[in-house]
Short mmCIF file of C-alpha atoms in Angstrom, two decimals:
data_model
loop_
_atom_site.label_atom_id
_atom_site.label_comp_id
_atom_site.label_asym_id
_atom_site.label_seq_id
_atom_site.Cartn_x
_atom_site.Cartn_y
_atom_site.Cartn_z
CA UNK A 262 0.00 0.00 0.00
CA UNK A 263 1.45 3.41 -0.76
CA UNK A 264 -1.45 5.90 0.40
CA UNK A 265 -1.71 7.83 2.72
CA UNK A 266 -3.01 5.28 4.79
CA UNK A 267 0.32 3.37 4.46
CA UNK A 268 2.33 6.29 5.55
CA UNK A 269 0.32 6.16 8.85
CA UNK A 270 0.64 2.27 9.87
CA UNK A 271 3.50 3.14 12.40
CA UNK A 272 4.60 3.10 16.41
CA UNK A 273 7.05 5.09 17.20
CA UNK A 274 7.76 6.94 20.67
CA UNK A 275 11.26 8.48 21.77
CA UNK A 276 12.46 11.77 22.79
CA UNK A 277 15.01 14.07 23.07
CA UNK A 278 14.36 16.77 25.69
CA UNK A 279 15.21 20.10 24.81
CA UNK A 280 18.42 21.33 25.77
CA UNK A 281 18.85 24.83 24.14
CA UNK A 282 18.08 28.38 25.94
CA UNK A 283 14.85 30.10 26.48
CA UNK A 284 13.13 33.01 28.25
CA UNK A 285 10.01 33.17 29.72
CA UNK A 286 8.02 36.15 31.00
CA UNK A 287 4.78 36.44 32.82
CA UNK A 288 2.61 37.39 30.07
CA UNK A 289 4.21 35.95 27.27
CA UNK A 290 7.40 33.86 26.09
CA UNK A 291 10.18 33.40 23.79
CA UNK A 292 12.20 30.58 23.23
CA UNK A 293 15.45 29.63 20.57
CA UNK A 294 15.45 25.89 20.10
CA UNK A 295 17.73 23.63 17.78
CA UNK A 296 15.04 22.15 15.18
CA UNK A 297 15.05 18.92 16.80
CA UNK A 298 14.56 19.74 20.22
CA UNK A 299 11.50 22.04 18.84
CA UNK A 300 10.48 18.75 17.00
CA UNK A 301 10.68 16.93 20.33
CA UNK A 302 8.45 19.42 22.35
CA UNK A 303 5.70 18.98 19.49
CA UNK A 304 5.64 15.36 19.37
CA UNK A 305 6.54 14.88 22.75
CA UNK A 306 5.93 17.36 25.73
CA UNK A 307 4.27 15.62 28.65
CA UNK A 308 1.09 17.99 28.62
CA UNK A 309 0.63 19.16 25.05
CA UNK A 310 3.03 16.64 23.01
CA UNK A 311 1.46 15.02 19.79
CA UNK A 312 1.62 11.49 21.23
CA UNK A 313 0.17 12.35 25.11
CA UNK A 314 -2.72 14.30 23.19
CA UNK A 315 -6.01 13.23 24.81
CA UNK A 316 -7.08 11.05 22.05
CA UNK A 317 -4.22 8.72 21.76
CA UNK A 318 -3.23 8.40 18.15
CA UNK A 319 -2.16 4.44 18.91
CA UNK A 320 -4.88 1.62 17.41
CA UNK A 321 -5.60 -1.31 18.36
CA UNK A 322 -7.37 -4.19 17.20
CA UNK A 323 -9.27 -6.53 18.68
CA UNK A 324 -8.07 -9.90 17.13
CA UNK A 325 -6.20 -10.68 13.76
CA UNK A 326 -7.69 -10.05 10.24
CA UNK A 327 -9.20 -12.91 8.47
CA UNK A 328 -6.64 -13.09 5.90
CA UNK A 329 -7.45 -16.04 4.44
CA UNK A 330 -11.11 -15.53 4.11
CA UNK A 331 -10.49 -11.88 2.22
CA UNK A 332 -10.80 -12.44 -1.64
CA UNK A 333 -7.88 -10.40 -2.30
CA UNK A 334 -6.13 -6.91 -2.25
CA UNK A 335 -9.08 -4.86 -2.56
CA UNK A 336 -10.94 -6.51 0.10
CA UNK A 337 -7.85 -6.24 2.38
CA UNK A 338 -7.60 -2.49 2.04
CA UNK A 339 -11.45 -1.95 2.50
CA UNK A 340 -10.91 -3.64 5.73
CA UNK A 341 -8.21 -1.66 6.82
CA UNK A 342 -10.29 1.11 6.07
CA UNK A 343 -13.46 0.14 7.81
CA UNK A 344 -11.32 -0.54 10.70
CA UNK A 345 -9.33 3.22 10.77
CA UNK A 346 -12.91 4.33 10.68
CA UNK A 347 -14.44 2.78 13.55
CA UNK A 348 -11.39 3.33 15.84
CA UNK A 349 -10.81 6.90 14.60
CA UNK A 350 -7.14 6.77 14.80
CA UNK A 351 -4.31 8.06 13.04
CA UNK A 352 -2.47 4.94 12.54
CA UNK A 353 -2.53 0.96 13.32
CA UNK A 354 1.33 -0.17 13.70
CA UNK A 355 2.37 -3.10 11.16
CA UNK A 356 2.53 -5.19 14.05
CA UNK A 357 -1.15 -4.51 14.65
CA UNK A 358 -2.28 -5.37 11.26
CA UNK A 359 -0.07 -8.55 11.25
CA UNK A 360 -0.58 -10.38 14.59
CA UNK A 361 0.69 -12.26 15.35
CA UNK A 362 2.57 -13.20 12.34
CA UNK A 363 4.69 -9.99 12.15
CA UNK A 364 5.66 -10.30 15.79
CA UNK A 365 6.28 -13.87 15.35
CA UNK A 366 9.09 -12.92 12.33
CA UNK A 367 10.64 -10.80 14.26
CA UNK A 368 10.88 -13.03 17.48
CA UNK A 369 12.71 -15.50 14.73
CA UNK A 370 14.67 -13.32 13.68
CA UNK A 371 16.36 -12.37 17.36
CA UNK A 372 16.68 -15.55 18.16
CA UNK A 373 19.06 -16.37 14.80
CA UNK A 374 21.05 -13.45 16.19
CA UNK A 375 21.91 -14.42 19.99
CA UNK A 376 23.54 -17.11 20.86
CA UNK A 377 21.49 -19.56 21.87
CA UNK A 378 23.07 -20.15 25.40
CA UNK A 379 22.93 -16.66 26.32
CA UNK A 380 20.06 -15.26 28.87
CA UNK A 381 17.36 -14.07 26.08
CA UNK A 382 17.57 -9.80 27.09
CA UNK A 383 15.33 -8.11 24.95
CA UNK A 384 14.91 -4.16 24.68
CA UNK A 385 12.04 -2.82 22.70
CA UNK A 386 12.50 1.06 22.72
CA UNK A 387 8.18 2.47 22.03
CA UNK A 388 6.55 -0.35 22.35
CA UNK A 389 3.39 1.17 20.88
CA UNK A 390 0.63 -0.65 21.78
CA UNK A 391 2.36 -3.50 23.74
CA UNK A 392 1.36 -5.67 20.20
CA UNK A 393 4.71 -6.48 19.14
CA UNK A 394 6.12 -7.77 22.98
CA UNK A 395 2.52 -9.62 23.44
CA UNK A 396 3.69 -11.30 19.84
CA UNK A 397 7.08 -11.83 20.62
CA UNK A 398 6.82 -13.61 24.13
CA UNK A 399 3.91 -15.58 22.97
CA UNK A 400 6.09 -17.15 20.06
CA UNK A 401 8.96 -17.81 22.65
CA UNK A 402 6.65 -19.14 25.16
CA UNK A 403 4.64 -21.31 22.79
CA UNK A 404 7.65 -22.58 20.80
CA UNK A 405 11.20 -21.94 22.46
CA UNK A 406 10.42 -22.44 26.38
CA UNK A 407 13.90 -23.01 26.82
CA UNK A 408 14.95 -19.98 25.57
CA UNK A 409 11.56 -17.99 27.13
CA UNK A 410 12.62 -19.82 30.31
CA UNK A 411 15.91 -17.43 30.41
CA UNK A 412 14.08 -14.61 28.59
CA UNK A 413 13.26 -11.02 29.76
CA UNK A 414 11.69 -8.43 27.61
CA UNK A 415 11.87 -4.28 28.44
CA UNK A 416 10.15 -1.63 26.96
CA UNK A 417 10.93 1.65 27.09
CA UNK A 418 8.42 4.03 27.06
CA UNK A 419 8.73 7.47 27.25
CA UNK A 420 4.57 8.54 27.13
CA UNK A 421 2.59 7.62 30.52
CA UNK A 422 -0.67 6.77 28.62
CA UNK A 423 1.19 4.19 26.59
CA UNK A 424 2.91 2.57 29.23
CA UNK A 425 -0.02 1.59 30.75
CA UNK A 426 -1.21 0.77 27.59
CA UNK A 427 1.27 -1.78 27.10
CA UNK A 428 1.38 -3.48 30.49
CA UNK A 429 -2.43 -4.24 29.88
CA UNK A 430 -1.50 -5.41 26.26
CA UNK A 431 1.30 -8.09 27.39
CA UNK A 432 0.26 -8.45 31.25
CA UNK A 433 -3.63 -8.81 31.19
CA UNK A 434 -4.01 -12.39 31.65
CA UNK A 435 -0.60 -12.47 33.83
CA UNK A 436 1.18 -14.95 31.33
CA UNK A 437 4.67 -12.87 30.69
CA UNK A 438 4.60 -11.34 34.23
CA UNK A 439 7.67 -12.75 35.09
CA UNK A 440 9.36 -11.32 32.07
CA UNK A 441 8.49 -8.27 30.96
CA UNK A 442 8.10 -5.00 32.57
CA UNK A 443 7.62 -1.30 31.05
CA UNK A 444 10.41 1.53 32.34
CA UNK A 445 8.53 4.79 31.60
CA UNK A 446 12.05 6.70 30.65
CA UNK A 447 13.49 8.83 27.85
CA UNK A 448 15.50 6.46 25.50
CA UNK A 449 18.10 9.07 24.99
CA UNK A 450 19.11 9.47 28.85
CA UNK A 451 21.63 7.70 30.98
CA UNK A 452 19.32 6.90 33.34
CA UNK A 453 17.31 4.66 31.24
CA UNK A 454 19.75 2.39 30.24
CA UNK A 455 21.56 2.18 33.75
CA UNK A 456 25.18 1.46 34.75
CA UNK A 457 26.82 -0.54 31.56
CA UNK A 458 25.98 -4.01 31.01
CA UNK A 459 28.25 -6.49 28.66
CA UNK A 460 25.17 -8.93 28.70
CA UNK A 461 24.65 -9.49 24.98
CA UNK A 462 21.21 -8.20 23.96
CA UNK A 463 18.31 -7.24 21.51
CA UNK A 464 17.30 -3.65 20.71
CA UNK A 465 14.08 -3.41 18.95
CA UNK A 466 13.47 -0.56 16.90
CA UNK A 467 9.98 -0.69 15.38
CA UNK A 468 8.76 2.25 13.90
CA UNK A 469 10.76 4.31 15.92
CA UNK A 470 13.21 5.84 13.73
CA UNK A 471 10.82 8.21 11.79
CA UNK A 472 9.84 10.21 14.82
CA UNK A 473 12.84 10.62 16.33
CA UNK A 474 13.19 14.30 15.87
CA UNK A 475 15.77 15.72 13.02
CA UNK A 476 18.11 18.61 12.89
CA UNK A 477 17.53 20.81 9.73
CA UNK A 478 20.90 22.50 8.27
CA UNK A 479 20.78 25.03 5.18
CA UNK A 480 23.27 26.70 2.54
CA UNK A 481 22.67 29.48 0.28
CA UNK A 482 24.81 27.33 -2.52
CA UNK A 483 26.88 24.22 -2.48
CA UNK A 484 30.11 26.00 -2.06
CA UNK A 485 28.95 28.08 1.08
CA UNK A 486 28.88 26.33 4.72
CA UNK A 487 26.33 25.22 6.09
CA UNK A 488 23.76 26.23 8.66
CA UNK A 489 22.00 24.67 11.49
CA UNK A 490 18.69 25.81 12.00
CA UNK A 491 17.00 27.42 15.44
CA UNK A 492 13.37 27.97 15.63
CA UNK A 493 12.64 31.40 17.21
CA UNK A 494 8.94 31.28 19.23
CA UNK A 495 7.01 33.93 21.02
CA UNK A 496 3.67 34.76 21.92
CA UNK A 497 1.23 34.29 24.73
CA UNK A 498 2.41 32.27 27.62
CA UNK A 499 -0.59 30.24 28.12
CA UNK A 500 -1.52 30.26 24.30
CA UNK A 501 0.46 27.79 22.45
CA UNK A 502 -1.66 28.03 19.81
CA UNK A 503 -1.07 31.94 19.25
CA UNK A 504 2.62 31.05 18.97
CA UNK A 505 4.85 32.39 16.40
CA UNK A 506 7.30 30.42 14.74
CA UNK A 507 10.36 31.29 12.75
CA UNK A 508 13.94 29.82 11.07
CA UNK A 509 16.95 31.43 12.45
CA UNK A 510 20.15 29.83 10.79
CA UNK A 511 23.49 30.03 12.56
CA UNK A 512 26.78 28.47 11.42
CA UNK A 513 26.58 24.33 12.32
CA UNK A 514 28.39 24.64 15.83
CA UNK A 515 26.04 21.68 17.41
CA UNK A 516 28.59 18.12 17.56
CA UNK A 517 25.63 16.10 16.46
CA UNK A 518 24.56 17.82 13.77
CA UNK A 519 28.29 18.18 12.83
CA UNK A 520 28.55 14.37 12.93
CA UNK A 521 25.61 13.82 11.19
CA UNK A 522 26.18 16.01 8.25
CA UNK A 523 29.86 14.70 8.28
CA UNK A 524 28.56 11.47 7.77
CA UNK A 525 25.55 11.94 5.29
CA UNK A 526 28.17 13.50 2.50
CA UNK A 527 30.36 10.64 2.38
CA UNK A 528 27.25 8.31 1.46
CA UNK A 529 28.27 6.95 -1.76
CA UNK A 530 25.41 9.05 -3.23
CA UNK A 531 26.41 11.98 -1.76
CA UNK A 532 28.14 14.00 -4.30
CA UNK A 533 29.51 17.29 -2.34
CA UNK A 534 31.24 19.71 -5.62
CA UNK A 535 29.24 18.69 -8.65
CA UNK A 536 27.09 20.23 -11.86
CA UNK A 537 24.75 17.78 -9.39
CA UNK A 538 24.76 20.05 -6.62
CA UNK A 539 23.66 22.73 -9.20
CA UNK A 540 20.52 21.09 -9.78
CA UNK A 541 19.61 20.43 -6.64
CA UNK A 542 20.07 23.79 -5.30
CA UNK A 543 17.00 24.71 -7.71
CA UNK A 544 15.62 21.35 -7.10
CA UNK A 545 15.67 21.38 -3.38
CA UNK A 546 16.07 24.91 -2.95
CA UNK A 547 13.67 26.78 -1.21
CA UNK A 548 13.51 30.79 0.09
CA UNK A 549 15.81 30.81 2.66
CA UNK A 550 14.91 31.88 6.18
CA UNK A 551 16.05 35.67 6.01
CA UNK A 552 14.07 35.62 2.65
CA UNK A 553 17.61 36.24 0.61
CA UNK A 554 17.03 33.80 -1.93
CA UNK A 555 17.45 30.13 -2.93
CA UNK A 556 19.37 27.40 -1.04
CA UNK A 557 19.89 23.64 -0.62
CA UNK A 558 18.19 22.05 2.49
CA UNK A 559 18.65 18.55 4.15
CA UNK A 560 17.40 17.47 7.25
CA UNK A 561 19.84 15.14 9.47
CA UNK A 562 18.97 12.64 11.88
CA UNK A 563 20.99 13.84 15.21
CA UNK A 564 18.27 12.50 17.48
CA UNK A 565 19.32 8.88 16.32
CA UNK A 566 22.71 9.41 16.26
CA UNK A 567 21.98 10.00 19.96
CA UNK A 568 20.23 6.80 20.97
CA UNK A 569 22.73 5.00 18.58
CA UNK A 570 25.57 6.63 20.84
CA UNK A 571 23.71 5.78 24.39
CA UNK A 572 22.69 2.15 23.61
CA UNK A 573 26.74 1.53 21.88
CA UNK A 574 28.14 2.69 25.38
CA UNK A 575 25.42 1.07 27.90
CA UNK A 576 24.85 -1.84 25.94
CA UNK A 577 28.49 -2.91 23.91
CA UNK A 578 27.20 -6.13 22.95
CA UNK A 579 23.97 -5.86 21.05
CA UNK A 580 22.02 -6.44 17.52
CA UNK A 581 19.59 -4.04 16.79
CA UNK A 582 16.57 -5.01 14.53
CA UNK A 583 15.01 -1.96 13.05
CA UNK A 584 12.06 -1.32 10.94
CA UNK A 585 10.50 1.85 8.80
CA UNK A 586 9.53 3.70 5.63
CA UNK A 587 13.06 4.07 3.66
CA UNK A 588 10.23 6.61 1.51
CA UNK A 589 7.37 8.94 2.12
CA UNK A 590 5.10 10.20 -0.62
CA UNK A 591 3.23 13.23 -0.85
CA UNK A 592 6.20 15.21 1.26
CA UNK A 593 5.41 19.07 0.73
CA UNK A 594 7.85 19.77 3.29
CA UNK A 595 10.93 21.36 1.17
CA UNK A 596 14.41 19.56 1.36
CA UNK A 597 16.67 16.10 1.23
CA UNK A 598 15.01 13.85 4.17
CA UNK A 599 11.92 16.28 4.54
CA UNK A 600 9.26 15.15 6.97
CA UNK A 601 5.61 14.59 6.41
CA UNK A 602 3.78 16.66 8.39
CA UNK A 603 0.18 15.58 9.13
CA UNK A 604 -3.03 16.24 11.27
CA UNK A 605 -6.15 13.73 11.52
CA UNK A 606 -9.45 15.76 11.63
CA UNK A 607 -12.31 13.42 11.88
CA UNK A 608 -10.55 10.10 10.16
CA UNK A 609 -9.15 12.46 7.47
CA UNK A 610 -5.60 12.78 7.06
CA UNK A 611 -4.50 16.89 6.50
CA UNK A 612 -0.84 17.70 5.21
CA UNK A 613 0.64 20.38 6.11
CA UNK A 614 3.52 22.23 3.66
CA UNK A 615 5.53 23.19 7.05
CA UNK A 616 6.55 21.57 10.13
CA UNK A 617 5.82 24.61 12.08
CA UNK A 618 2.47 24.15 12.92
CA UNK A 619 1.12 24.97 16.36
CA UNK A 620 2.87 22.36 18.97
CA UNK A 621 1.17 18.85 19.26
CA UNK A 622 -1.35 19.42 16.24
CA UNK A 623 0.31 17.24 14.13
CA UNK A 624 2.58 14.44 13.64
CA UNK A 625 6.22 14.89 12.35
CA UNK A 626 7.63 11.96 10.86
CA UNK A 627 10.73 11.24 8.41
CA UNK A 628 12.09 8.25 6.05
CA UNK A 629 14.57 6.89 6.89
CA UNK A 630 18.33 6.44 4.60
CA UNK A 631 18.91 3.31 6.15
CA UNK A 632 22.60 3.22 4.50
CA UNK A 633 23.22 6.39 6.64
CA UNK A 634 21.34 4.23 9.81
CA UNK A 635 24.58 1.82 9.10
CA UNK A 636 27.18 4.43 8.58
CA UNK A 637 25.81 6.01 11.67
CA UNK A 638 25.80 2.70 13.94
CA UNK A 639 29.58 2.83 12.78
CA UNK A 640 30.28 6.28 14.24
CA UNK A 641 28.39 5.81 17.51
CA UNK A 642 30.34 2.31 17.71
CA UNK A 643 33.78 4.33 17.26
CA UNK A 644 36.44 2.76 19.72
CA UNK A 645 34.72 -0.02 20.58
CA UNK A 646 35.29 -1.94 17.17
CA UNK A 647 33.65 -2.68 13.94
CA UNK A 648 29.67 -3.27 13.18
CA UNK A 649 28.25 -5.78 11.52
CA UNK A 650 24.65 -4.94 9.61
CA UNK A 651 22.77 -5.41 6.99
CA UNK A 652 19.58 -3.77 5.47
CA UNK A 653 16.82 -5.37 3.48
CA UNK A 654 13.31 -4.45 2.00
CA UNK A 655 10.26 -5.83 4.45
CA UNK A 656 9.83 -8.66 1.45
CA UNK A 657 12.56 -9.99 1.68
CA UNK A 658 12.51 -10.05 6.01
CA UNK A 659 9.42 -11.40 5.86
CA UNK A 660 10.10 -14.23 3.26
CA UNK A 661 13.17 -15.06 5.87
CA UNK A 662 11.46 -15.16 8.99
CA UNK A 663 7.78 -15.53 8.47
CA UNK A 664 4.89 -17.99 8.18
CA UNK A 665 3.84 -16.81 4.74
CA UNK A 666 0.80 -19.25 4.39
CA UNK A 667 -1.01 -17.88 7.77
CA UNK A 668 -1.73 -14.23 5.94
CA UNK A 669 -2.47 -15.46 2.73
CA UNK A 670 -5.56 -14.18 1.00
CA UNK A 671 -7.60 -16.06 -1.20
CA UNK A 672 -6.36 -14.59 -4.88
CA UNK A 673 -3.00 -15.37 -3.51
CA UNK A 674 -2.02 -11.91 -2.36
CA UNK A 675 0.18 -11.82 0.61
CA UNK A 676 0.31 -8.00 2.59
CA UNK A 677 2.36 -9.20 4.58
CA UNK A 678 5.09 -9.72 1.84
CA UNK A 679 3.13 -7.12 -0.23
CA UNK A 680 1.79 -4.03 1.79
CA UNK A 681 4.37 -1.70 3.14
CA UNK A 682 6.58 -1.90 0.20
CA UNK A 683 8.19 1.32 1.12
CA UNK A 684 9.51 -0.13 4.82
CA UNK A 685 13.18 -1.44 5.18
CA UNK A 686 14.90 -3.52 7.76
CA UNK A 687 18.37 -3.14 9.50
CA UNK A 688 20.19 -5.56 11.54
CA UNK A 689 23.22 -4.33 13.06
CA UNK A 690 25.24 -6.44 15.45
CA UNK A 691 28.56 -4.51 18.04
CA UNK A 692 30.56 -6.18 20.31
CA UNK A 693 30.23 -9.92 20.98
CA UNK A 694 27.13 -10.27 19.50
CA UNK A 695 27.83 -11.12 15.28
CA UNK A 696 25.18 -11.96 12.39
CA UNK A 697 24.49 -15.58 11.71
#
């Protein structure tokens, strides 16, 4: 599928508290925050954040789709849509759609990558709906109860609702209680991955990447430097909504977002002095903040970086499994690695052509260059040794780790190998742990 309602079949939920300088007054305030700390307070603010909105944007259904009793493709995607419409939410994860079969892949697929000896020490970082864990221990329990038998299985949660919404998902009939357990922390933070641990492990990444909030850096032409971006607010103190918004560039002085940028040109598309670069500046180019002219824009994931960087020194011997859209269509957003930026009004989806929107109206999500996830891995890994990883389509996952007959429709079509044809995998292994 590669609607809008595709773009929307996602969990995702970490943060990265704002760090930069502000000023508040009595009547009104103004604040200068790095673009991805401002991202981070939209999606994420404990009382006006996108995801701890009222109306939580998570879905859940109430038992699996009868896959093999729908005729086909079209009556798979009318279900899907009767189902958004009755539960009125924004998205329904792939795990969701798929259970248990997608959680049941992935549980396959960690246990190919730990040795099989080990204590089973699992790490799922937004756990969504709890769907995925609830999956994951059932397929251990039900088929490897030697290996559940040594197993335990965290998520990290950073939203209150959905922490509680995920210990009622996996603990409601008191099967996994010895197992699992939700830590309501922020994944980027010391403090939620404790002193350092050599035990080898499994971080799960599902649909977490494309919310984790992005730095945007800008250049007036590809021989000038480049410039991070601040986002200037003001207006009424207890008015969010009233708030202005506006780009400030500065010269890149952040170390993530030199990192990041560092590491994005030497992708081996990247070409940095080129009748390329040309192009793009008209192609990408946009009005630049001070309204001077035309300009090249990319937008750099620094917030990953970061929880690459914190889970490489608390956890040294780990394989990550990650999953997301490598693409995003209908991005009005200008620049390389733009975000969609979307409302839900009544079960419709609204785009929006900027990311500065009023604070929590909207979610703010980006693909993902998974070849830059793997360069990255490597940079947060530095001194502590090589990486090993390796990135695939969904398909292909799937067709390595799934029961393929169980979500087979009548006609033969398979969403499960078919449906989110614009998601990726990564598998990256550090330390002790390797790939198999």
């Amino acid at each position: 599928m590669t609607s809008r309602l595709t773009r929307l079949l996602k969990a995702r939920h970490t943060v990265l508290k704002p760090t930069s300088r502000s000023l508040v007054s009595t009547a009104s305030s103004s604040s200068l925050l790095l673009a991805r700390d401002w991202i981070s307070e939209s999606l994420y603010n404990l009382e006006h954040g996108y995801f701890n909105t009222a109306a939580s944007p998570v879905g859940q259904l109430p038992d699996s789709l009868p896959f093999q009793q729908l005729a086909g493709q079209q009556a798979y995607l009318q279900t899907l849509r009767l189902w958004y419409d009755k539960l009125q939410v924004s998205w329904l994860t792939p795990a969701e759609i798929f259970q248990p079969f997608y959680g049941h892949a992935v549980a396959a697929a960690l246990l190919e990558k730990l040795p099989q000896k080990q204590p089973l020490d699992i790490i799922e970082v937004g756990g969504g709906s709890g769907r995925l864990a609830r999956d994951v221990l059932d397929y251990l329990h039900d088929h490897h109860q030697e290996q559940y038998a040594r197993a335990s299985y965290t998520s990290l949660e950073i939203s209150p609702k959905l922490a509680e919404v995920q210990r009622q998902k996996v603990l409601h009939d008191g099967k996994h209680r010895s197992c699992y357990k939700v830590a309501q922390h922020d994944a980027s933070t010391p403090v939620a991955w404790g002193a350092v641990n050599e035990q080898p492990c499994v971080i799960i990444l599902m649909e977490v990447l494309d919310n984790l909030p992005h730095d945007r850096v800008w250049r007036q032409s590809s021989e000038a430097d480049w410039q991070e971006t601040w986002i200037q607010s003001s207006g009424p103190r207890h008015d969010r909504m009233q708030h202005k918004h506006v780009e400030v560039t500065e010269p890149v002085a952040d170390p993530l977002v030199w990192a990041c940028l560092e590491a994005a040109q030497l992708q081996p598309g990247h070409v940095s002095q080129s009748w390329l670069h040309a192009t793009l500046d008209w192609i990408l180019g946009q009005v630049s903040p001070s309204g001077s002219g035309s300009g090249q824009t990319m937008w750099l994931p620094t917030s990953c970086l970061q929880l690459l960087q914190r889970i490489c020194a608390a956890r040294p011997n780990h394989v990550i499994i990650a999953a997301d859209f490598d693409k995003l269509p209908d991005v009005t957003v200008p620049g390389q690695g733009a975000p969609l930026v979307a409302s839900t009004i009544n079960g419709q989806t609204l785009d929006h052509p900027s990311y500065l929107v009023p604070q929590g109206t909207a979610d703010i999500f980006f693909p993902t260059d998974f070849q830059l996830l793997q360069s990255l891995h490597q940079l947060a890994n530095q001194g502590r040794g090589g990486i090993q990883g390796q990135v695939m389509k969904t398909k292909a996952f799937m067709k390595q780790h799934a029961d393929l007959a169980k979500p087979l429709t009548k006609s033969g079509y398979n969403p499960l190998l078919e449906d989110f044809s614009n998601t990726s995998f990564y598998i990256g292994s550090a330390g002790s742990c390797s790939l198999q």
